[in-house]
XYZ file of C-alpha atoms in Angstrom:
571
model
C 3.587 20.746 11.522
C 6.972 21.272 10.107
C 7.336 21.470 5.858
C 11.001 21.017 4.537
C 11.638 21.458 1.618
C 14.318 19.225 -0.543
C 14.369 18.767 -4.938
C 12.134 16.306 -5.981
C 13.428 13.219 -7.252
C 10.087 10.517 -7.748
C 6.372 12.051 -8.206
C 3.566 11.007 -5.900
C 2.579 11.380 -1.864
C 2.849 9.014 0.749
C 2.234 8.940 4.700
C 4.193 6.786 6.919
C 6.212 5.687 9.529
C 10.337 6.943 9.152
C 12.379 4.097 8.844
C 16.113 5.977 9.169
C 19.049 4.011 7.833
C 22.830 4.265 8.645
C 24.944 3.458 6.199
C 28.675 2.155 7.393
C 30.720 3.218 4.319
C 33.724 1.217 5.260
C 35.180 -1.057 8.114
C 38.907 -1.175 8.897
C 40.804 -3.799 7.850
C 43.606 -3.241 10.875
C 41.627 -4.090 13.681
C 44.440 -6.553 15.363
C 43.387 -9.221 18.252
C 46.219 -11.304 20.738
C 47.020 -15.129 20.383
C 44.561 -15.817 22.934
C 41.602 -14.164 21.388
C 41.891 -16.007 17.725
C 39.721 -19.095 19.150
C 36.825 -16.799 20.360
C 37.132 -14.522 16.786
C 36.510 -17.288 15.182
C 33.784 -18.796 17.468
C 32.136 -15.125 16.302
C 32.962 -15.359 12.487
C 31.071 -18.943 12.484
C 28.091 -17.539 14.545
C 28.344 -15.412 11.524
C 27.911 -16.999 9.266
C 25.583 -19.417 10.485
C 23.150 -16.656 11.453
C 23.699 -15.020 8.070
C 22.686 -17.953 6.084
C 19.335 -18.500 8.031
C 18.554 -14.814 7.349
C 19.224 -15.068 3.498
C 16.998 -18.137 3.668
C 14.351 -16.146 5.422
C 14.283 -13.746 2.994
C 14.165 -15.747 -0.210
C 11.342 -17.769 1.205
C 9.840 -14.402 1.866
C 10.377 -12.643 -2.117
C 9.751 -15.969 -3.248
C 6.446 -16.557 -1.766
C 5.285 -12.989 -2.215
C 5.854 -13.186 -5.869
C 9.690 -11.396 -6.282
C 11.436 -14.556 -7.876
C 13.482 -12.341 -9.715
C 15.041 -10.298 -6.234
C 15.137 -13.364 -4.595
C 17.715 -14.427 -7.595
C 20.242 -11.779 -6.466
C 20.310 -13.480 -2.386
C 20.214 -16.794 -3.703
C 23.419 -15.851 -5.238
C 24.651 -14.456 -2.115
C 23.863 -17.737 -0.273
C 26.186 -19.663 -3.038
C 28.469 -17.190 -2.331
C 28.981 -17.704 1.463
C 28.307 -21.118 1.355
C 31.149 -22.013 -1.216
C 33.418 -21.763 1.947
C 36.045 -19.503 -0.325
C 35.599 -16.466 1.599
C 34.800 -18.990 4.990
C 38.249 -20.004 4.517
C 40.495 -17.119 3.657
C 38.911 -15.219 6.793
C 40.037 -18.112 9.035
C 43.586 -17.110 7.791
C 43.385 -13.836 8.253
C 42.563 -14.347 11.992
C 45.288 -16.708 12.217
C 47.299 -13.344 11.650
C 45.525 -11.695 14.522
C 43.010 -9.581 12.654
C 39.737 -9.150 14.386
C 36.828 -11.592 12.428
C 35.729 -8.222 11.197
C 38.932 -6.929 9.348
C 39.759 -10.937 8.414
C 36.389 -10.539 6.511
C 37.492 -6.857 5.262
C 40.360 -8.394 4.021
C 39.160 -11.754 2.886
C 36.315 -9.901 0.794
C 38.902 -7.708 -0.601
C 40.933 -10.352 -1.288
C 37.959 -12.547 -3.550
C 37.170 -9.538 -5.488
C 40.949 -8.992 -6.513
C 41.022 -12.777 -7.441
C 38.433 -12.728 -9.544
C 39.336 -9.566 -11.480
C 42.831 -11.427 -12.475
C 40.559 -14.660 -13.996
C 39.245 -12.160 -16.614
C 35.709 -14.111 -17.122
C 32.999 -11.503 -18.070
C 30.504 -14.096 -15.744
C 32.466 -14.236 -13.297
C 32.654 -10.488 -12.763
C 28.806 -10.092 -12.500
C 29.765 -11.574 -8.915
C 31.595 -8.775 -7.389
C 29.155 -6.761 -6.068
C 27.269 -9.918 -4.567
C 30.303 -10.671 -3.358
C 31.066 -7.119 -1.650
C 27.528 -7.205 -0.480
C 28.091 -10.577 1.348
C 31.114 -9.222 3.488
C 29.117 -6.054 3.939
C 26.482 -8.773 5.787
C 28.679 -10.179 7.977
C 30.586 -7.581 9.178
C 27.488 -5.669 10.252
C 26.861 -8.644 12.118
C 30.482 -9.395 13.881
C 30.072 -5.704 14.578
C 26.794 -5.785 15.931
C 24.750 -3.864 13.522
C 21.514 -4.214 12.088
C 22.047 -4.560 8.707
C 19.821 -2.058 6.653
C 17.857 -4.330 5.125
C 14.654 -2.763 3.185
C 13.710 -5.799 1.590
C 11.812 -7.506 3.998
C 9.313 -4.691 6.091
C 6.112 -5.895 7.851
C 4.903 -2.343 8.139
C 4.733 0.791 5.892
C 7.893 3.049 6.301
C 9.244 5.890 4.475
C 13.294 5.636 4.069
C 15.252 8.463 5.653
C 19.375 8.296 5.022
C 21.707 10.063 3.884
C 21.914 8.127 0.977
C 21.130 4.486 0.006
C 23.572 2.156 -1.957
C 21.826 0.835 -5.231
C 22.769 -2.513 -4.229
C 20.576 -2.460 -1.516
C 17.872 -0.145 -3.696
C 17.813 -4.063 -5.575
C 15.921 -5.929 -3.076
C 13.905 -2.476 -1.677
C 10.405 -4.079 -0.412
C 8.348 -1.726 -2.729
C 4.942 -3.252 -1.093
C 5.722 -1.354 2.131
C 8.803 1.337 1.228
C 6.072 4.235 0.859
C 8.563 6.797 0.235
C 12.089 7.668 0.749
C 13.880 10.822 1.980
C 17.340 11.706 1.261
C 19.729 14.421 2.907
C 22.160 13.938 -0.033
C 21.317 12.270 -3.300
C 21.237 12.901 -6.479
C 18.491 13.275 -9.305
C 20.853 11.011 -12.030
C 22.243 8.172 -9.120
C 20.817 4.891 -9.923
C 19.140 4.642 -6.505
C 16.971 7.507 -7.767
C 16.186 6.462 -11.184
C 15.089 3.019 -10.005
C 12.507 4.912 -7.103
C 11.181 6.811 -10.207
C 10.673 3.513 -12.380
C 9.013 1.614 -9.006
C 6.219 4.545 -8.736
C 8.218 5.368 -5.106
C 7.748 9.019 -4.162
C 11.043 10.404 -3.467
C 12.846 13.888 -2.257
C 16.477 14.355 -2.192
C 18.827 17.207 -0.470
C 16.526 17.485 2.159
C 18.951 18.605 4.507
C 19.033 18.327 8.442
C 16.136 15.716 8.497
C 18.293 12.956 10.627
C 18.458 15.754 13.009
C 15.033 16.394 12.929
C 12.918 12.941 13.342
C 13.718 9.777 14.677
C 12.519 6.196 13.254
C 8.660 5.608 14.145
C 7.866 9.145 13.339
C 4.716 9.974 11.397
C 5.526 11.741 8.567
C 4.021 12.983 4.802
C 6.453 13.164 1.363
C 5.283 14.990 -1.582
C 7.459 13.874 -4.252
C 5.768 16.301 -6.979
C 6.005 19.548 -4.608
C 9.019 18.195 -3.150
C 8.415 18.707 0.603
C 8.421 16.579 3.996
C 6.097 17.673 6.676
C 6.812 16.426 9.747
C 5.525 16.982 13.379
C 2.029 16.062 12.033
C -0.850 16.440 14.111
C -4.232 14.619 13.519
C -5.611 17.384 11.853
C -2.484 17.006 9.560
C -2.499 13.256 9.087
C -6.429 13.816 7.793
C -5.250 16.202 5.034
C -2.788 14.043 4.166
C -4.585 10.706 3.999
C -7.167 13.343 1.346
C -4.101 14.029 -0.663
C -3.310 10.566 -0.808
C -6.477 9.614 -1.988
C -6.566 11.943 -4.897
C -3.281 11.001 -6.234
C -4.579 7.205 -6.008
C -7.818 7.968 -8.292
C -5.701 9.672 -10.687
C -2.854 7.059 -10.786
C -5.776 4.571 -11.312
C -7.851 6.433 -14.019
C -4.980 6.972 -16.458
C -4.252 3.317 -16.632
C -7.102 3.562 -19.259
C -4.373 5.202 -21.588
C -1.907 2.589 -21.874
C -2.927 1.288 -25.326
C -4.266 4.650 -26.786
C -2.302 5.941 -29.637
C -0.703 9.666 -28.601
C -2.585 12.095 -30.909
C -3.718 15.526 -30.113
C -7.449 16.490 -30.762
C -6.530 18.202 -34.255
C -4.643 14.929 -35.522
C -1.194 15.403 -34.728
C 0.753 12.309 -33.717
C 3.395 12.590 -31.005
C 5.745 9.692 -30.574
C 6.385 9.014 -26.656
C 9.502 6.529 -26.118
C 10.876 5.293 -22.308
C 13.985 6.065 -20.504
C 15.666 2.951 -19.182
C 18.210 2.576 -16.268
C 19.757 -1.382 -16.423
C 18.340 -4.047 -18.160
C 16.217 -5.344 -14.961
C 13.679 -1.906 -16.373
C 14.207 -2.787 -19.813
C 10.752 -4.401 -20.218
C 8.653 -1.573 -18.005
C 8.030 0.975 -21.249
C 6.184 -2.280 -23.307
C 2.912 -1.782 -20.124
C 2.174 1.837 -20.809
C 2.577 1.187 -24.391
C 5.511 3.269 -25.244
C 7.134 3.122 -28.591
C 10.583 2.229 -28.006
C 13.763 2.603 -25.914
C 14.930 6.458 -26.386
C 17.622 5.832 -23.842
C 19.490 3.027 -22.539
C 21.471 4.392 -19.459
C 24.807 2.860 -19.683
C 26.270 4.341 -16.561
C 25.488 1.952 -13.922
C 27.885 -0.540 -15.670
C 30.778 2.012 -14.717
C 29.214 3.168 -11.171
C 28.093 -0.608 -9.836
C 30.822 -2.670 -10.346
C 34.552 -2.495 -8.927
C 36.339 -3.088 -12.220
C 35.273 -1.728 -15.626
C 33.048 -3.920 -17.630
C 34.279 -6.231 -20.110
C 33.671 -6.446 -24.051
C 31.580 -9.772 -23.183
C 30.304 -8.457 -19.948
C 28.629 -5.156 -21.704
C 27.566 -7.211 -24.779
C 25.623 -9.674 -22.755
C 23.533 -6.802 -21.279
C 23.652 -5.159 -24.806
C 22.645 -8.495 -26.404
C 19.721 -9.500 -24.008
C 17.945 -5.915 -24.513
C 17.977 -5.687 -28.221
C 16.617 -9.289 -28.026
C 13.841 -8.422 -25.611
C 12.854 -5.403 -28.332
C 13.420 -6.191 -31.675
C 9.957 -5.220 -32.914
C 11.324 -1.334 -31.396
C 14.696 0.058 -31.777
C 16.781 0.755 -28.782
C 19.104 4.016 -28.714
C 22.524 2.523 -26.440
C 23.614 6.200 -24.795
C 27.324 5.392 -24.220
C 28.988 6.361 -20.984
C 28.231 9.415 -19.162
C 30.058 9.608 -15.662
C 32.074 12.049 -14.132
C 33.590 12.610 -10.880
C 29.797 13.145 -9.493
C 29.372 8.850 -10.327
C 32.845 8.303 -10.644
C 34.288 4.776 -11.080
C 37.422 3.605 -8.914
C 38.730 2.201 -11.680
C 38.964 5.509 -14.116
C 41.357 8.040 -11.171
C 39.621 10.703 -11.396
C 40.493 13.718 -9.439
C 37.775 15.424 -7.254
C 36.336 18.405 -9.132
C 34.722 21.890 -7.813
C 32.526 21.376 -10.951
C 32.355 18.096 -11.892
C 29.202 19.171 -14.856
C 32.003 21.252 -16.503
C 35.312 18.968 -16.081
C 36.085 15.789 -16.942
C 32.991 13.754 -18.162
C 31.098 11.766 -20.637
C 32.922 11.416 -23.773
C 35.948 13.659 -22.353
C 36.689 10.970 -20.300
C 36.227 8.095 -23.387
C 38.136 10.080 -25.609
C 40.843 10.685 -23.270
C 40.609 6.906 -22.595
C 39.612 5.700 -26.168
C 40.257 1.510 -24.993
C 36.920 2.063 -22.441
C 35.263 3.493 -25.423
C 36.605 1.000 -28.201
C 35.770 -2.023 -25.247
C 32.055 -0.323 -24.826
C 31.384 0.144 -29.087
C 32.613 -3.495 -29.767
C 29.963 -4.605 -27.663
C 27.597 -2.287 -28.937
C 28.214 -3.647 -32.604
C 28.063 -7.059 -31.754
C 24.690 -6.562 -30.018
C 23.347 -4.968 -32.981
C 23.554 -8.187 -35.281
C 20.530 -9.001 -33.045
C 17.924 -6.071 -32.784
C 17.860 -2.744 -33.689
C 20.354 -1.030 -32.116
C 21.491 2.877 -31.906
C 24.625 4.598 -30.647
C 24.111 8.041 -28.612
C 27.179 9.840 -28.022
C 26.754 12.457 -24.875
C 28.172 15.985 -24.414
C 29.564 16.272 -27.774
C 31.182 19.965 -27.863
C 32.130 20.448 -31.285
C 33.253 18.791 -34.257
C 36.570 17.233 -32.816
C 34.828 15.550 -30.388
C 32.018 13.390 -32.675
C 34.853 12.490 -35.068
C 37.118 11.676 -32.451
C 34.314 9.131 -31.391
C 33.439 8.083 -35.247
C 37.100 6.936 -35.794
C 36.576 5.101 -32.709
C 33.730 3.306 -34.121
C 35.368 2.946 -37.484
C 38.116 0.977 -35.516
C 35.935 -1.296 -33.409
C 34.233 -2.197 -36.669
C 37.512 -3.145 -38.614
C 38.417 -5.203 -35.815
C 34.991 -6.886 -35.468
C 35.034 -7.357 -39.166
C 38.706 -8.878 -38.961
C 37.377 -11.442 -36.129
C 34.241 -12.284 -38.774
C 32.160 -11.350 -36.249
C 28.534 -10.056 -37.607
C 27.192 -6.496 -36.365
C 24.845 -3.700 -38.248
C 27.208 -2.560 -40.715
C 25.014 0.711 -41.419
C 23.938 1.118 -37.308
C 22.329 4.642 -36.846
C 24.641 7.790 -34.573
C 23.148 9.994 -32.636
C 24.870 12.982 -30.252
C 23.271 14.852 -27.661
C 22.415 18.428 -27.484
C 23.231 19.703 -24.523
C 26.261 22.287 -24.042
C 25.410 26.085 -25.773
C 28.472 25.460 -28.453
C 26.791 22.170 -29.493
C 23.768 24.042 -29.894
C 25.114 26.629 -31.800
C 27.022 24.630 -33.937
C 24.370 22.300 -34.870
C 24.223 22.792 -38.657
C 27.858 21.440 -38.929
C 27.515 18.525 -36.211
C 24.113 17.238 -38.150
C 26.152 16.291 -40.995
C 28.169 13.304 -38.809
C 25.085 11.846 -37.439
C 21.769 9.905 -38.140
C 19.877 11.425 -35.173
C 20.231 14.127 -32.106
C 18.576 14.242 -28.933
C 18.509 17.186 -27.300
C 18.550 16.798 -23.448
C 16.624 20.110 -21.711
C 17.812 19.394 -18.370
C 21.272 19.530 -19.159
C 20.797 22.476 -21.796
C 19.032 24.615 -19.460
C 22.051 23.936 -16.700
C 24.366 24.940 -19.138
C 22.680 28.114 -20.995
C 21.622 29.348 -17.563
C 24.607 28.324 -15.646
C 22.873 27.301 -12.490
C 23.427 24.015 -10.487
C 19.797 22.571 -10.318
C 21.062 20.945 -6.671
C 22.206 23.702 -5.159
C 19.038 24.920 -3.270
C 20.425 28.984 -3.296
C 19.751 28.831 -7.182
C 17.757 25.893 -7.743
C 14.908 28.592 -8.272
C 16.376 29.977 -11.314
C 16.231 26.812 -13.120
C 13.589 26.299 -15.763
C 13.231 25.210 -19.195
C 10.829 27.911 -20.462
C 13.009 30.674 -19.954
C 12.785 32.080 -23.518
C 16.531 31.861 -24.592
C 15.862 27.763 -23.746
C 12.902 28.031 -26.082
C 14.680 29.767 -28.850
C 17.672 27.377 -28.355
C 15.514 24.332 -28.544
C 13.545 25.899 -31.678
C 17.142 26.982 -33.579
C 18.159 22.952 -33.271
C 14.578 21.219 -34.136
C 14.651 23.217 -37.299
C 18.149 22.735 -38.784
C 17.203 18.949 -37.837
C 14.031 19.232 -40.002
C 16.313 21.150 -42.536
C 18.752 18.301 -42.382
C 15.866 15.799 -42.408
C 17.356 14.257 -39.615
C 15.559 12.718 -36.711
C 15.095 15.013 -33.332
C 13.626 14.173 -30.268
C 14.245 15.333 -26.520
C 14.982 13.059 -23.170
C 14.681 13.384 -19.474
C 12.292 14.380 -17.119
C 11.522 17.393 -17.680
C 9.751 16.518 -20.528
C 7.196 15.114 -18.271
C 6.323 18.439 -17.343
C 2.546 19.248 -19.002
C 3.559 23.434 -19.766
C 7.226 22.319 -21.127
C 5.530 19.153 -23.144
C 2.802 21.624 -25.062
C 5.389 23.973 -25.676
C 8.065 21.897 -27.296
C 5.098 20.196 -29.142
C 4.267 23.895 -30.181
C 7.949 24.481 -31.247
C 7.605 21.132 -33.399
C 9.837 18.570 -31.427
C 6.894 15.662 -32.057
C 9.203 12.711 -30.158
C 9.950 12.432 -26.680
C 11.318 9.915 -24.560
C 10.855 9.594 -20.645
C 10.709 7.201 -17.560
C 7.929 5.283 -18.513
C 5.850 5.693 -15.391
C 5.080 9.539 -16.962
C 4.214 8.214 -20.222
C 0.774 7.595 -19.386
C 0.627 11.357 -17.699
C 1.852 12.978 -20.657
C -0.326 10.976 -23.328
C -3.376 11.880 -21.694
C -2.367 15.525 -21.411
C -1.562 15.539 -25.079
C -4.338 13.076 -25.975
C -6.237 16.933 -24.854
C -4.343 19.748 -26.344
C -4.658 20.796 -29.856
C -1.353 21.196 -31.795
C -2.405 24.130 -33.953
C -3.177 26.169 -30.613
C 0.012 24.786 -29.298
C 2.028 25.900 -32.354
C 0.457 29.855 -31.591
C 1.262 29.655 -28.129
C 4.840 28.563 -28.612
C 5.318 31.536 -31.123
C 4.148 33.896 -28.482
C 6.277 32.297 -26.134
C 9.368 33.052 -28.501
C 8.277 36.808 -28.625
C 8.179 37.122 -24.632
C 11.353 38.467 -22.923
C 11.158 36.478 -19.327
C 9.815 33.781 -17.675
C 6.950 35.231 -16.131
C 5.343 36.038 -19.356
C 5.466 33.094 -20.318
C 3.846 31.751 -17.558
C 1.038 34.011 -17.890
C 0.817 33.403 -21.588
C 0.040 29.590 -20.262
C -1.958 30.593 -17.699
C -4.602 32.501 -20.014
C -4.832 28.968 -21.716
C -5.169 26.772 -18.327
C -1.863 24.897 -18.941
């Protein structure tokens, strides 16, 4: 047996078979044919088609009758989308220039989405990717591919690539995709996030495993360890199917915890709220009983789509979520992309650092019309739920008023359409450069609410890149100048009386979560399939012992004591 090792992206174990996918990023559009060939190109582009069709109706009949209305939805659009003869016909022309059926259905594709970006209809929009994803189809078929379809497996796999396309991460058959393995990847890409909310173990950076297995391959993922052991034996395969086992019983025994209250044995109530990645997870947090939304991930809508959303577009999606929660509030984080889930549309240059460049509200306020277009439709959305603004990597005080006059104009503009919204709608920043930190006193008077994000904190006050395996080591949240950070802005929040909680996943971790608790932070929001981890594990601690421990833990000068501190109390 063979263990590599990669960062772990999803929690949980799974055995099965490797299912490798190749991903053609692009196919030319200059592939030129003679006179004489044009009848048999498009003999090919209608065998096409044809074929095409019967397999989208094979797999709707499939997600339908396997109860996955709601993915079938997305290729019974597709379906209306080649069968509305638009893209049909402009391909025909394009081989009546001489281009091969593939690069007339390059072009042709290219040539839809372009149209529809000039009709400026917010609905209409929604369509591009289905529309990309439809070309994508047939050209894998013209070129004769197998189109990586993972939404209709007969047999358990685990997904190896290099990386997987969130479009196709939509219709992912989650009844047999056991697992999935990535040699690139990110922990923030959508494709991740959504393998976290579906319960789908999953490793990314994992480099050379392409090399190293081919598809049928037996193989084991850890997603909480972060290894892939390959070259399994039977021996192996036994302590493997063990592991697998014990994960099950405890997946199954917490379930108990979903409508218990989050209170620690001496009394102490701990608010738990869930992270959210597009509105098709918005309703996920409600099953393990979570109190709210803590953050609405925004970024998709400027990572999925070829042209930047729309006023109307956004406040659809913002509209439909605060409607779907207005017994719970719902914190709107606006957009945080960079040049590591960069958008076309925004030209931005490739950076050595893209986690210290041009990002987040750099790029709104450098752009203040995408910001303006994306706090409209926040405002409008709020006139129907309970909606919150979160502003990311604010840097000092420039930076939060430069986004409050941006607010202030949106509202004078929705005010001058009569257009409703919440005229007294909470702000929040988040925590999560040193000087933000360290200014915190001054920021707190411009805002309703922080939340401090510890992943991004600890990159930042450490100065190591989680994903770079050489370092990756050196990155942890209880290193005591995190703990003394996060203590220094929980208590001029308290002294402000203003609201503090932290996000992300490492506040899923059991030693960081009875820490923080111990260093007063009381609110947390995660993915909600660790909600019902960490309520259990704080449904057992006692916050008085918590609150000694975490005052030790300031006095300690490294990591390791620390770590023995919480090892003397089995944590």
């Amino acid at each position: 047996m063979i263990s590599l090792r990669g960062t772990s992206a999803s929690a949980g174990c799974a055995l099965a078979s490797a299912m490798k996918i190749d991903i053609v990023e692009e196919f030319s559009e200059n592939l030129m044919i003679t006179f004489d060939e044009k009848v048999e190109e498009e003999e090919k582009l209608k065998a096409a088609i044809d074929e095409l069709d019967k397999k989208l109706d094979k797999k709707i009949n499939f997600l339908n009758s396997n109860g996955r209305s709601d993915e079938a939805k997305y290729l019974i659009v597709q379906k209306y989308i080649l069968n509305n003869k638009i893209l049909e016909e402009w391909a025909y022309e394009f081989i009546e220039y001489e281009y091969s059926a593939v690069s007339a259905i390059a072009r042709a594709t290219k040539k839809q989405v372009e149209f529809i970006k000039t009709l400026d209809n917010g609905n209409t929009e929604k369509r591009i990717p289905d529309i990309i994803e439809v070309g994508k189809r047939l050209m894998y078929l013209l070129s004769g591919l197998n189109y990586p379809d993972i939404s209709h497996i007969e047999e358990d796999v685990i997904l190896v690539a290099e990386d997987i396309p969130t479009t196709m991460m939509r219709s992912v058959d989650h009844n047999h995709v056991k697992g999935i393995v990535l040699s690139k990847g990110s922990t923030k890409s959508h494709t991740t996030l959504i393998s976290v909310d579906m319960e789908i173990p999953a490793i990314i950076g994992c480099d050379g495993i392409n090399k190293m297995i081919k598809n049928g391959d037996q193989i084991f993922v850890d997603g909480t360890k972060g290894t892939v052991d390959i070259g399994l034996t039977e021996a192996d395969i036994f302590e493997c199917l063990k592991k697998i086992s014990i994960y099950e019983k405890e997946k199954a025994d917490i379930k108990e915890f979903a409508n218990m209250p989050t209170i620690t044995r001496d009394g102490k109530t701990i608010h738990l709220f869930g992270n959210v990645i597009d509105i098709n997870t918005s309703a996920r947090y409600r099953t393990v009983g979570a109190e709210g939304i803590g953050l609405f991930r925004t970024d998709f809508l400027y990572t999925e789509y070829e042209e930047l959303p729309t006023e109307d577009f956004q406040f659809d999606i913002y509209k439909l979520i605060a409607e779907r929660n207005k017994k719970t509030s719902v914190v709107i984080r606006t957009m945080d992309t960079g040049d590591d889930k960069s958008h076309t549309n925004l030209n931005l240059t490739h950076e050595r650092n893209p986690f210290l460049g041009y990002r987040a509200i750099r790029i709104a306020l450098g752009n203040p019309s995408i910001l303006l277009t994306q706090t409209k439709a926040i405002l409008r959305a709020s006139a129907y739920g309970n909606i919150k603004i979160l502003y990311p990597l604010i840097s000092n005080i420039t930076d939060i008023k430069g986004a409050l006059k941006i607010l202030e104009k949106a509202k004078d503009e929705l005010r001058a359409e009569q257009i409703p919204f919440d005229e007294n709608i909470k702000v929040g920043i988040v925590i999560e450069v040193p000087s933000a930190a360290i200014m915190i006193d001054s920021l707190l008077k411009y805002v309703d609410f922080i939340a401090i994000s510890v992943n991004s904190l600890t990159q930042y006050i450490l100065a190591v890149d989680r994903l770079n395996p050489i370092v990756a080591h050196r990155f942890n949240s209880l290193e005591p100048a995190l703990l003394k950070t996060i203590k220094y802005i929980n208590d001029a929040a308290k002294k402000a009386n203003k609201f503090c909680y932290i996000y992300g996943e490492i506040a899923a971790n059991q030693k960081n979560v009875y820490i923080f608790i111990g260093l007063g932070i009381t609110s947390f929001s995660v993915n909600p399939t660790h909600v019902l981890p960490i309520r259990k594990f704080i449904n057992s601690i006692d916050f008085e012992s918590a609150k000694e421990d975490a005052e030790k833990a300031l006095k300690c000068e490294s990591l390791k004591e620390v770590y023995e501190l919480l090892k003397s109390k089995s944590i």
